[in-house]
GROMACS .gro file of C-alpha atoms in nm:
model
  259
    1UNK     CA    1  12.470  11.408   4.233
    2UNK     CA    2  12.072  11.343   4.219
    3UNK     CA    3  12.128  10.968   4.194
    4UNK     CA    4  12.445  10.967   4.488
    5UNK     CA    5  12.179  11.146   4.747
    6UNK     CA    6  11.896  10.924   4.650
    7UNK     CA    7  12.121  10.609   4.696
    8UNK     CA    8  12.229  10.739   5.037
    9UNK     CA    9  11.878  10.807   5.181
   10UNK     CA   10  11.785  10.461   5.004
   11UNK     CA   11  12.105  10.284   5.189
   12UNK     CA   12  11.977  10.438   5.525
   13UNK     CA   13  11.650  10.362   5.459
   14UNK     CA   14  11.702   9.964   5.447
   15UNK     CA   15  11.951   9.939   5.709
   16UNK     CA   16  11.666  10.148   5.921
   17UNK     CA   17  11.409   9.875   5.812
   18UNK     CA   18  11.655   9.610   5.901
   19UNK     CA   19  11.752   9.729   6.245
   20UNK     CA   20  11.378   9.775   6.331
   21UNK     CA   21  11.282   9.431   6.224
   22UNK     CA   22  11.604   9.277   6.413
   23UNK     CA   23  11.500   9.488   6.722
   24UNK     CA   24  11.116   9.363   6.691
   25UNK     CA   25  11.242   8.957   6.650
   26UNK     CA   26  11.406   9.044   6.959
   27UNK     CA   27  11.188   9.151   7.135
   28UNK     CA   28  10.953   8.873   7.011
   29UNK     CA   29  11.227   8.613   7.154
   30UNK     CA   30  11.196   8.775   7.453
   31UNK     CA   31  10.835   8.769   7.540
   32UNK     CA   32  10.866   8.420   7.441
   33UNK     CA   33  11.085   8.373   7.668
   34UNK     CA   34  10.865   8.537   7.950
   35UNK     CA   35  10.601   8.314   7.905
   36UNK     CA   36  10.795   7.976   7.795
   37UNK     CA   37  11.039   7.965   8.121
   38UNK     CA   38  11.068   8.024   8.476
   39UNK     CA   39  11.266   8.369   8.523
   40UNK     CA   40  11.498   8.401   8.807
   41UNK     CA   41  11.286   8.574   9.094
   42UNK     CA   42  11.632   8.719   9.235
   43UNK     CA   43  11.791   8.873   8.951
   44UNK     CA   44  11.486   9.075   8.892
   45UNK     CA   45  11.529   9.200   9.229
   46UNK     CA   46  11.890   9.251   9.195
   47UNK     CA   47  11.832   9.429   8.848
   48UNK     CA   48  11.513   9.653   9.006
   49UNK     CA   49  11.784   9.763   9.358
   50UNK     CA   50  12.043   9.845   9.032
   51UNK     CA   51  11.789  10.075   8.864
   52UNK     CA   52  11.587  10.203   9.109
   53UNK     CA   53  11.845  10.276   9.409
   54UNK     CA   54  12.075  10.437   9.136
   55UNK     CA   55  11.838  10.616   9.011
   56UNK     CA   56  11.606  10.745   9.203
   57UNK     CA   57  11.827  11.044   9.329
   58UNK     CA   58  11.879  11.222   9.024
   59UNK     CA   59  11.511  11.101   8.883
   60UNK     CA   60  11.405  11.340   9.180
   61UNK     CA   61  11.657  11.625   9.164
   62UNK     CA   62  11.548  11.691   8.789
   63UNK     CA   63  11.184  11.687   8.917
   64UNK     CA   64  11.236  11.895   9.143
   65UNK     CA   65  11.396  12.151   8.922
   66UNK     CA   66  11.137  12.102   8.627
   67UNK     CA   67  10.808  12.161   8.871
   68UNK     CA   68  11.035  12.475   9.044
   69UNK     CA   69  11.067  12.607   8.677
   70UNK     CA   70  10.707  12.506   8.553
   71UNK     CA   71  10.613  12.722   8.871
   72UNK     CA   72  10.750  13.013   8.734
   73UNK     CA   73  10.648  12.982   8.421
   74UNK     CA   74  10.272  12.938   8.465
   75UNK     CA   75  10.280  13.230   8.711
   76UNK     CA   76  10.445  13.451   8.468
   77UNK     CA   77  10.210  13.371   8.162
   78UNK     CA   78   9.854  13.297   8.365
   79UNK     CA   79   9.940  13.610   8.586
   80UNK     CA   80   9.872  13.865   8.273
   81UNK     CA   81   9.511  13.742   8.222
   82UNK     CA   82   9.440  13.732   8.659
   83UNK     CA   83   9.413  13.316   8.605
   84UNK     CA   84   9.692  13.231   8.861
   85UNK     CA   85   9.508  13.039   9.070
   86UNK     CA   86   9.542  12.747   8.835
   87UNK     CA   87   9.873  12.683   8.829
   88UNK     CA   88   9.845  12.415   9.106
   89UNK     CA   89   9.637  12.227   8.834
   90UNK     CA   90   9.880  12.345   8.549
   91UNK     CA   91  10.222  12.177   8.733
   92UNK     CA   92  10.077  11.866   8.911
   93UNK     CA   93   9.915  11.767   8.529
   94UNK     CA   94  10.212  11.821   8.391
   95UNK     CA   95  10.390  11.668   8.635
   96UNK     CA   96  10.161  11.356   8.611
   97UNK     CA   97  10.102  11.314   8.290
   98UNK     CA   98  10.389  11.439   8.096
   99UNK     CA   99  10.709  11.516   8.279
  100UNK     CA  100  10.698  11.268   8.567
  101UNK     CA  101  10.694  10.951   8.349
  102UNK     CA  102  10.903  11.113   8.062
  103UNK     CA  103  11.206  11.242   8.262
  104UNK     CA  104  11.224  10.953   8.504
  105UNK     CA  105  11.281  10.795   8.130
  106UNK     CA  106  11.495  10.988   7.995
  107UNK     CA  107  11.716  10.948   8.353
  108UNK     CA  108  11.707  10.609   8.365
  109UNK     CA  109  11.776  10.566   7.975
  110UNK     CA  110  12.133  10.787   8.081
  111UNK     CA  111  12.226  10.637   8.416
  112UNK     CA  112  12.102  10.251   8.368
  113UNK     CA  113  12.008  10.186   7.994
  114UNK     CA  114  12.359  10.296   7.904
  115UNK     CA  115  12.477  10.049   8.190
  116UNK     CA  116  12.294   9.772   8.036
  117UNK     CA  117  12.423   9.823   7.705
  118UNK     CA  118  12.773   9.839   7.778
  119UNK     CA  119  12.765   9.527   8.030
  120UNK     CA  120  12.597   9.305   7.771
  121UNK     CA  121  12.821   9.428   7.483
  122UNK     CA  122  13.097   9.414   7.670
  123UNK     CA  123  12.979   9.033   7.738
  124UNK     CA  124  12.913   8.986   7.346
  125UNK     CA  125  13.302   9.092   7.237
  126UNK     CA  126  13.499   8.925   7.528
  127UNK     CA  127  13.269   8.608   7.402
  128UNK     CA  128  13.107   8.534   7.727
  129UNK     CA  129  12.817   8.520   7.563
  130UNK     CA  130  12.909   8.287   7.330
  131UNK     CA  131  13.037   8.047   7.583
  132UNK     CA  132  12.667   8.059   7.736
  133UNK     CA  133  12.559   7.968   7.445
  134UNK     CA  134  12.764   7.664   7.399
  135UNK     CA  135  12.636   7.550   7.719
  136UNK     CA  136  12.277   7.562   7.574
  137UNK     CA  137  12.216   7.839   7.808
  138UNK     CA  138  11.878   8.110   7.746
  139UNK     CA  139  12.097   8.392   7.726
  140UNK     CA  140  11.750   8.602   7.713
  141UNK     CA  141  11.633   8.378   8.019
  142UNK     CA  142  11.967   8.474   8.204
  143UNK     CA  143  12.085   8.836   8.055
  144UNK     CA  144  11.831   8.994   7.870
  145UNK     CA  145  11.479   8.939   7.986
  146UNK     CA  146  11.492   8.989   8.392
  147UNK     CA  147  11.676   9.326   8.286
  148UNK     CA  148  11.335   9.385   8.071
  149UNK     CA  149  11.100   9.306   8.360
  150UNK     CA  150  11.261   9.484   8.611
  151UNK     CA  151  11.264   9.781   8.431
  152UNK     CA  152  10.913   9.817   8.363
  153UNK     CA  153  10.807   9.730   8.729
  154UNK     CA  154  11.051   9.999   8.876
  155UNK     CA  155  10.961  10.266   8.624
  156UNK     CA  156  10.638  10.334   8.748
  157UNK     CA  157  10.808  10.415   9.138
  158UNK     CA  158  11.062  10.642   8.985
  159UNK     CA  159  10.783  10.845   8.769
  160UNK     CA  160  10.641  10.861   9.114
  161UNK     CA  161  10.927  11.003   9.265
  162UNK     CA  162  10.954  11.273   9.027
  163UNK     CA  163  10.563  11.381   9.013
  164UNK     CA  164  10.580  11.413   9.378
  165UNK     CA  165  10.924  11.605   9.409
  166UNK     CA  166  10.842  11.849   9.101
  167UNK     CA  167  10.477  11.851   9.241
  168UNK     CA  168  10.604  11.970   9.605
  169UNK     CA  169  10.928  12.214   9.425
  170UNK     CA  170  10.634  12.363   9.207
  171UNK     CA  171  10.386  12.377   9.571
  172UNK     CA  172  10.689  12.596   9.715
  173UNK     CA  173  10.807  12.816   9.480
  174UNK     CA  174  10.444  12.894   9.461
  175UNK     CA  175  10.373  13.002   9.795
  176UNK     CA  176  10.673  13.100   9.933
  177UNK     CA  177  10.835  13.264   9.612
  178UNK     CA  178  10.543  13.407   9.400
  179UNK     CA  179  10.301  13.465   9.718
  180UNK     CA  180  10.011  13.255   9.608
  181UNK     CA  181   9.745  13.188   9.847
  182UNK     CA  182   9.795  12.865  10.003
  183UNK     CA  183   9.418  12.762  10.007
  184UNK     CA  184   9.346  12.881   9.686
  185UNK     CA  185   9.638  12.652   9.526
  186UNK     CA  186   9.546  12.397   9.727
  187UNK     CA  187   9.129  12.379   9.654
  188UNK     CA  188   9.234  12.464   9.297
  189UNK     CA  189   9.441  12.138   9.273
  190UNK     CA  190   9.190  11.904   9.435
  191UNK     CA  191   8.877  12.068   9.180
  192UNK     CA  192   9.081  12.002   8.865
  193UNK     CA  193   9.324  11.725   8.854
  194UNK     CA  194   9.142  11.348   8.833
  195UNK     CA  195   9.279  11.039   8.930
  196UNK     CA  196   9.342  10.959   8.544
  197UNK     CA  197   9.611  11.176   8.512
  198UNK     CA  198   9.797  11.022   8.743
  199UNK     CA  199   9.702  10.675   8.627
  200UNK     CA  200   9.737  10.744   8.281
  201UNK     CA  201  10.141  10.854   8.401
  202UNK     CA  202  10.185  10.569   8.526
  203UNK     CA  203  10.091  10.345   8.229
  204UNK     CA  204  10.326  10.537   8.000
  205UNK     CA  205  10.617  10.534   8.231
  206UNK     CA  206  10.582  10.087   8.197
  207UNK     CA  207  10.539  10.145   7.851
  208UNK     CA  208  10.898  10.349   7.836
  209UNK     CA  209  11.048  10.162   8.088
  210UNK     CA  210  11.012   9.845   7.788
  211UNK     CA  211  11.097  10.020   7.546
  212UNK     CA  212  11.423  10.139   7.670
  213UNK     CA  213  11.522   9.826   7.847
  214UNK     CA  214  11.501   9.634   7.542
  215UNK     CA  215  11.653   9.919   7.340
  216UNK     CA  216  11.965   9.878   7.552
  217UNK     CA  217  11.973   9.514   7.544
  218UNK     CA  218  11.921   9.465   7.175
  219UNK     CA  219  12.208   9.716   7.101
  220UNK     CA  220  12.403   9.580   7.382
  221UNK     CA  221  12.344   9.210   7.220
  222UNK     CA  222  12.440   9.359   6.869
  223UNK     CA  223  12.781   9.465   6.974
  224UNK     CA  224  13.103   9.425   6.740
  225UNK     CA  225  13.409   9.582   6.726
  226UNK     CA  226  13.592   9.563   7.035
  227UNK     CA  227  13.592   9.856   7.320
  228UNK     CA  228  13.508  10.143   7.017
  229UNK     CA  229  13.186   9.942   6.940
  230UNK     CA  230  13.086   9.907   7.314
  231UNK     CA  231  13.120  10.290   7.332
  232UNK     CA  232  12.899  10.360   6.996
  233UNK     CA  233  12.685  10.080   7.120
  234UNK     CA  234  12.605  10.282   7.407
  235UNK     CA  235  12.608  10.591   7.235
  236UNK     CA  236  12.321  10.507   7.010
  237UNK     CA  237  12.127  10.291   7.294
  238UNK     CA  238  12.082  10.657   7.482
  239UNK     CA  239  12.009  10.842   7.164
  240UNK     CA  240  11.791  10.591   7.028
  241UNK     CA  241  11.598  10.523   7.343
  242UNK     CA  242  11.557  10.903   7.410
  243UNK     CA  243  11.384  10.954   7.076
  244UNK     CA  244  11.157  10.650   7.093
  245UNK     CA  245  11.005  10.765   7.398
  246UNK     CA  246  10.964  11.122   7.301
  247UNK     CA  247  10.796  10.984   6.944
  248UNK     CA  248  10.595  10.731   7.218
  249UNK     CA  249  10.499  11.013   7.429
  250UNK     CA  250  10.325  11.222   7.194
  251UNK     CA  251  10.160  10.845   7.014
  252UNK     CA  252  10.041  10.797   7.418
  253UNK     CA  253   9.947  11.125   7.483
  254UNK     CA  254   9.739  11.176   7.150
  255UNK     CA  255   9.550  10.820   7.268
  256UNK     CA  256   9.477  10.871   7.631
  257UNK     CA  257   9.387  11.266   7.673
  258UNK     CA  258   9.224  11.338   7.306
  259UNK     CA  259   8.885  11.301   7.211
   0.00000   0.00000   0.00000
């Protein structure tokens, strides 16, 4: 029984090792490819309108919520020790630093990462991708790469979008809900929060926005199976994705705000 468990975890272990070196020589192709040949301009803009336009809506709605929530929160646990005046601070750096660029993510991994995946593995089992190939075209130069690109670049808009949406849900609930003086919120947020939280947002939300992009390409690429391996394809380019960047986010956070 001993030896049949330690089999398993070794089993998982190496086809873990493999998948992450597969996924890194991928990746490796494709910053090759960035820098060895000219990417199509207008299929990064197409790819950005297709992830930012779809997107953006429920990237803000789920701010929104989160900074209404965080509101509440703050109020309820600063209010016991008379410190209420800093939740302005408390919701606008977590806004910026942590939930803005981590749920625009996670949003984007759902509503477009999924998308990619299933596209490009439904391209891989109907062989369209092969026939590229056999034409001798980049199928990273064509498929995989301006999806890459365009991701990052967009990511950093739609963390935007949902600092400023949670940061304005959070401003409301505050003063119109829990009856917190306007000025003091107000003079509160401009004495505490630094242009390097909001920087510092923005760098992680580029760093997800790669990560998940070529997370759903590589298992998109990797597809077999027919139409059940598209769906499992998909299925573990969300799940995957989602626990990168939460593994990334703490690896970020630790570098950036720690002394």
């Amino acid at each position: 029984m001993v030896l049949e468990f330690i089999d398993a975890v070794g089993k998982k272990a190496l086809s873990a090792a493999e998948g992450l070196g597969r996924l890194g020589m991928f990746f490796r192709r494709a910053i090759l490819t960035m820098f060895t040949t000219r990417m199509k301009f207008f299929e990064i803009i197409h790819q950005m309108n297709h992830i930012g336009v779809n997107s953006w809506g429920v990237v803000a709605l789920t701010g929104a919520a989160v900074g209404g929530v965080l509101a509440v929160h703050t109020y309820e646990g600063l209010s016991r020790f008379g410190m209420y005046q800093y939740i302005g601070p408390i919701v606008v750096i977590s806004m910026a630093r942590e939930f803005g660029p981590m749920l625009s993510a996670i949003m984007v991994t759902g509503r477009a990462g999924s998308a990619m995946t299933a596209e490009i593995g439904t391209m891989r089992i109907t062989e369209q991708i092969d026939a590229l190939t056999t034409l001798s075209i980049n199928t990273h130069r064509y498929l995989m790469v301006p999806r890459m690109i365009a991701t990052a670049i967009i990511m950093p808009f739609l963390s935007l979008i949902c600092t400023v949406f949670g940061t304005t849900a959070g401003y409301l609930v505050s003063i119109y809900s829990l009856k917190i003086n306007q000025e003091i919120y107000l003079s509160s947020i401009r004495e505490n929060v630094l242009m390097k939280d909001i920087t510092m947002g923005l760098v992680k939300s580029v760093v997800f926005g790669i990560l998940l992009s070529t997370i759903a390409c590589y298992k998109g690429d990797t597809t077999e199976g027919g139409s059940k391996g598209v769906g499992l394809s998909t299925t573990q380019s969300v799940v995957y994705a989602c626990v990168t960047i939460f593994i990334t986010d703490y690896i970020l956070s630790s570098l950036m705000f720690t002394s």
